[in-house]
XYZ file of C-alpha atoms in Angstrom:
326
model
C -71.193 -44.091 -34.407
C -72.079 -43.659 -38.109
C -73.813 -40.328 -39.028
C -77.235 -40.378 -40.523
C -79.744 -37.886 -42.705
C -80.454 -36.613 -39.489
C -76.985 -35.068 -38.989
C -76.453 -31.719 -38.751
C -74.439 -29.970 -41.910
C -71.615 -28.480 -41.038
C -72.140 -24.111 -41.551
C -70.543 -22.257 -43.904
C -68.003 -19.948 -42.705
C -67.721 -16.457 -42.831
C -66.191 -16.243 -46.077
C -68.446 -18.519 -48.003
C -71.630 -16.205 -46.813
C -69.810 -13.230 -48.238
C -69.564 -15.017 -51.615
C -72.926 -16.264 -51.620
C -74.198 -12.992 -51.019
C -71.818 -10.864 -53.761
C -73.230 -13.606 -56.351
C -76.863 -13.275 -55.478
C -76.638 -9.124 -55.553
C -74.766 -9.588 -58.933
C -77.321 -11.865 -59.867
C -79.969 -9.379 -58.910
C -78.099 -6.038 -60.756
C -78.313 -7.946 -64.005
C -81.922 -9.104 -63.617
C -82.241 -5.159 -62.806
C -80.569 -3.843 -65.922
C -81.762 -6.799 -67.921
C -85.885 -5.260 -66.926
C -84.446 -1.132 -67.955
C -82.881 -2.386 -70.928
C -86.267 -4.516 -71.857
C -88.444 -1.617 -71.480
C -86.417 0.827 -73.527
C -86.379 -1.396 -76.453
C -89.877 -1.594 -76.280
C -90.522 1.981 -75.810
C -88.034 2.607 -78.806
C -90.024 0.599 -81.253
C -93.584 0.766 -79.764
C -95.518 2.946 -77.410
C -95.086 6.723 -78.056
C -92.051 6.382 -80.116
C -94.600 6.228 -83.319
C -95.969 10.067 -82.572
C -91.973 11.089 -81.751
C -90.802 9.954 -84.899
C -94.315 11.799 -87.026
C -92.710 15.168 -85.506
C -88.869 14.902 -86.232
C -88.920 13.085 -89.362
C -88.542 15.205 -92.656
C -91.661 15.238 -95.475
C -90.940 12.956 -97.758
C -91.579 13.070 -101.663
C -95.253 12.551 -102.255
C -96.277 11.925 -98.760
C -99.502 14.472 -98.900
C -97.183 17.985 -99.617
C -100.198 18.769 -101.882
C -102.760 18.812 -98.788
C -103.349 21.308 -96.825
C -101.704 20.934 -93.228
C -105.005 19.881 -91.085
C -102.974 21.033 -88.033
C -101.486 23.983 -87.460
C -99.217 22.163 -84.683
C -98.650 19.672 -86.046
C -95.302 18.559 -88.338
C -94.643 21.582 -89.617
C -94.653 23.550 -85.832
C -91.626 20.445 -85.310
C -89.629 20.936 -88.139
C -89.924 25.022 -86.959
C -88.731 24.178 -83.205
C -85.131 23.371 -85.444
C -83.683 26.356 -85.861
C -83.192 29.092 -88.886
C -83.367 27.136 -92.342
C -82.549 28.306 -95.975
C -83.294 26.439 -99.041
C -81.814 27.404 -102.239
C -83.301 26.250 -106.139
C -81.545 26.713 -109.387
C -83.801 27.252 -112.245
C -83.605 26.791 -116.442
C -82.305 23.364 -116.199
C -82.433 20.950 -118.626
C -80.401 22.597 -121.604
C -77.051 21.088 -121.095
C -75.220 18.182 -119.427
C -72.911 20.067 -118.238
C -74.772 22.284 -116.162
C -76.503 19.462 -114.889
C -74.261 17.460 -113.559
C -72.326 20.687 -111.972
C -75.117 21.477 -110.056
C -75.828 17.929 -108.924
C -72.584 17.155 -108.033
C -72.987 20.162 -105.199
C -72.330 18.395 -101.359
C -75.849 20.137 -100.503
C -79.580 19.658 -100.874
C -80.000 22.518 -103.961
C -83.214 21.386 -105.529
C -82.610 21.578 -109.631
C -85.800 23.084 -111.315
C -85.843 21.417 -115.092
C -88.066 23.310 -118.448
C -90.043 20.776 -119.721
C -89.412 20.051 -123.110
C -85.555 21.155 -123.568
C -82.823 18.162 -124.958
C -81.549 17.134 -121.819
C -84.864 17.534 -118.905
C -85.565 14.243 -118.479
C -81.675 12.890 -118.872
C -81.029 15.919 -116.155
C -84.312 14.997 -113.586
C -83.392 11.327 -113.152
C -79.738 12.115 -112.924
C -80.643 15.019 -110.266
C -82.838 12.046 -108.724
C -79.807 9.781 -108.564
C -78.162 12.362 -107.061
C -80.513 12.607 -104.392
C -81.468 16.489 -105.448
C -85.233 17.149 -105.229
C -86.678 17.684 -109.233
C -88.712 20.693 -109.661
C -90.917 21.467 -112.727
C -89.756 24.701 -114.006
C -93.149 24.967 -115.535
C -93.169 27.707 -118.643
C -95.935 30.418 -117.770
C -97.032 33.728 -119.612
C -94.259 36.697 -118.956
C -96.397 40.254 -118.734
C -93.961 41.399 -121.797
C -96.242 40.122 -124.855
C -93.329 40.817 -126.729
C -91.463 37.207 -125.796
C -92.292 34.332 -127.778
C -93.995 31.550 -125.857
C -93.249 27.936 -127.049
C -95.883 25.145 -126.827
C -94.971 24.733 -122.863
C -96.385 27.840 -121.708
C -99.200 27.996 -119.750
C -101.003 30.794 -120.816
C -103.813 32.788 -119.490
C -106.090 32.847 -122.143
C -105.926 29.247 -122.439
C -109.616 26.698 -121.563
C -109.060 24.717 -118.422
C -109.057 22.162 -120.612
C -105.759 23.101 -122.976
C -104.566 24.338 -119.916
C -104.926 20.995 -117.990
C -103.705 19.520 -120.632
C -100.467 20.871 -121.160
C -99.661 21.314 -117.773
C -99.917 17.554 -117.606
C -97.606 16.746 -121.073
C -95.252 19.208 -119.233
C -95.412 17.617 -115.654
C -94.897 13.776 -117.992
C -91.893 15.079 -119.416
C -90.079 15.776 -115.981
C -89.584 12.154 -113.986
C -89.179 12.036 -110.374
C -90.544 15.749 -109.623
C -92.167 17.096 -106.188
C -93.652 20.373 -107.345
C -93.119 22.758 -109.573
C -91.945 26.941 -109.550
C -93.060 29.295 -112.462
C -90.393 30.420 -115.544
C -91.545 34.092 -116.064
C -95.372 33.707 -115.473
C -96.101 37.815 -114.844
C -99.003 37.426 -116.521
C -100.135 34.224 -115.763
C -98.930 34.283 -112.420
C -102.134 37.797 -111.654
C -104.793 35.093 -113.100
C -106.831 33.658 -110.509
C -109.142 31.429 -112.227
C -105.611 30.285 -114.611
C -103.660 29.500 -111.176
C -106.848 28.258 -109.321
C -106.558 25.257 -112.236
C -103.063 25.188 -112.021
C -103.402 24.164 -108.300
C -106.489 21.051 -109.114
C -103.708 19.773 -111.121
C -101.500 19.660 -108.425
C -103.057 18.064 -106.382
C -103.615 15.280 -108.381
C -100.122 14.863 -108.679
C -99.260 15.086 -104.806
C -97.199 17.952 -106.152
C -96.469 21.412 -103.889
C -95.785 24.724 -105.639
C -93.101 27.629 -105.029
C -93.940 31.013 -106.433
C -90.876 32.177 -108.010
C -92.630 35.762 -107.670
C -91.477 37.458 -110.927
C -94.834 39.956 -110.491
C -95.839 41.661 -106.874
C -99.339 40.839 -108.065
C -98.926 37.200 -108.513
C -102.496 35.060 -106.639
C -99.827 31.799 -107.247
C -99.685 31.574 -103.120
C -103.461 32.735 -102.649
C -105.029 30.443 -105.201
C -102.069 27.265 -103.759
C -103.700 27.976 -100.179
C -107.203 27.904 -100.775
C -107.016 24.805 -102.822
C -104.954 22.690 -99.750
C -101.207 23.146 -102.190
C -98.340 23.396 -100.066
C -96.446 26.274 -101.184
C -93.864 28.657 -100.519
C -93.012 31.534 -102.026
C -89.100 33.194 -103.242
C -86.884 35.498 -101.281
C -84.117 36.080 -103.084
C -82.858 36.394 -106.095
C -79.590 35.050 -106.270
C -78.124 36.259 -109.694
C -80.483 38.930 -111.087
C -76.836 40.035 -111.932
C -74.396 37.246 -112.716
C -71.215 38.371 -111.362
C -69.871 36.800 -108.096
C -69.831 40.226 -106.545
C -73.436 40.365 -106.431
C -74.392 36.540 -105.900
C -72.042 36.404 -102.774
C -74.085 39.904 -101.409
C -77.288 37.870 -102.338
C -76.352 34.698 -100.846
C -75.597 36.280 -97.685
C -79.058 38.234 -97.726
C -80.042 34.522 -98.100
C -78.776 33.933 -94.470
C -80.136 36.572 -92.796
C -83.895 36.419 -94.204
C -83.727 33.096 -92.588
C -82.013 34.234 -89.174
C -84.670 36.533 -89.394
C -88.256 34.806 -90.274
C -86.484 31.020 -89.468
C -86.708 30.558 -93.264
C -85.577 31.521 -96.174
C -85.833 30.210 -100.680
C -83.809 31.198 -102.811
C -83.576 30.456 -106.905
C -80.386 31.364 -109.010
C -79.401 29.879 -112.401
C -76.097 28.019 -113.863
C -73.708 30.987 -114.409
C -70.351 30.286 -113.870
C -70.117 32.846 -111.334
C -73.439 31.681 -108.842
C -71.928 27.656 -109.349
C -68.177 29.108 -108.417
C -69.903 31.121 -105.292
C -72.478 28.459 -103.955
C -69.379 26.109 -104.045
C -67.746 28.809 -102.083
C -69.866 29.807 -99.978
C -72.844 27.195 -98.492
C -70.059 25.295 -96.184
C -69.840 28.626 -94.301
C -74.094 28.430 -93.962
C -73.748 26.593 -91.105
C -71.015 28.060 -89.204
C -73.449 31.689 -89.760
C -75.853 29.612 -88.163
C -78.087 28.438 -90.736
C -78.839 25.024 -91.929
C -79.700 24.199 -96.306
C -82.134 21.939 -96.219
C -84.521 20.758 -98.900
C -87.074 22.729 -100.441
C -90.118 20.822 -98.720
C -88.779 21.405 -95.814
C -89.356 25.030 -95.943
C -92.853 24.390 -98.083
C -93.937 22.392 -95.102
C -92.374 24.840 -92.394
C -94.717 28.137 -94.279
C -97.536 26.328 -94.575
C -97.857 24.947 -91.816
C -97.562 28.412 -90.372
C -99.827 30.212 -93.342
C -102.909 27.649 -91.609
C -102.134 28.478 -88.301
C -101.989 31.768 -89.452
C -105.238 31.327 -90.476
C -107.002 29.441 -87.794
C -106.163 32.154 -85.375
C -107.592 34.804 -87.702
C -111.485 32.606 -87.851
C -110.543 32.630 -84.059
C -110.686 36.036 -84.127
C -113.224 36.928 -86.857
C -115.515 34.184 -84.724
C -115.513 36.364 -81.481
C -116.244 39.729 -83.378
C -112.495 40.494 -83.981
C -111.672 42.442 -86.659
C -114.832 42.815 -87.835
C -116.152 46.597 -89.808
C -118.052 49.082 -86.911
């Protein structure tokens, strides 16, 4: 008798059923893995990842470093979690192309502070930028020693506001790619609150940060910077007050010690042969000593965040009646 559509179909064998179950299982696992991968990609590119990247990102040049940190628990606190860090600034550049070349070739983020009005100032700044080194304007400021002749680039405490700002802006225009300034000399100038207030006004207009070289304990630089909402920090160690290899080695070790104790540290040096030789020798050993060599702007961001946080806590205590005179 002929078979028709209603005839019974042949049942699959046990082996065929096992193969079908395995195929279905593999298909299900594949779909599940694809779903998990899709969710992971979405979370990395969107969702909460933007906030995560904000915390971990190193502050970039011109991105509001001159504006005070409104949230002391924000970017600076994220940077604080990374462990001890130290930054190094080499001053007095712009007079020699060979010095600039030697510093720019150091395989670490050593900042280069260029003196306005020097013969190779602009070339030095461009070379530093090309080598991904931070450029600072090494701003000439009136020293405490009246016997030191002042050139046409110096800011003086007896200048009126317009004259000071005009000279300061001219100095800034001569140094391309600058992200901040530190003072050259300046024991008299930095001790004058009015003049330093005007300096901070100009830095705010240009989006620059301030590093106080601390040539005098009477400096009002940090105070005026913080009052104006300018990101700022001060020098902790002079590397080469005595330009000998032995002295510079000792000061480099002091820099690392300061970074481990405080969390951050800033050193200032000069393009002396001894300084360059010791940096070439000792910079690679910093990580083994537990200290990361970082751009100056990182330390400035952390210090500014710490200062804002301390100010917030102090105001909170004052509002609660703590610390008031009886």
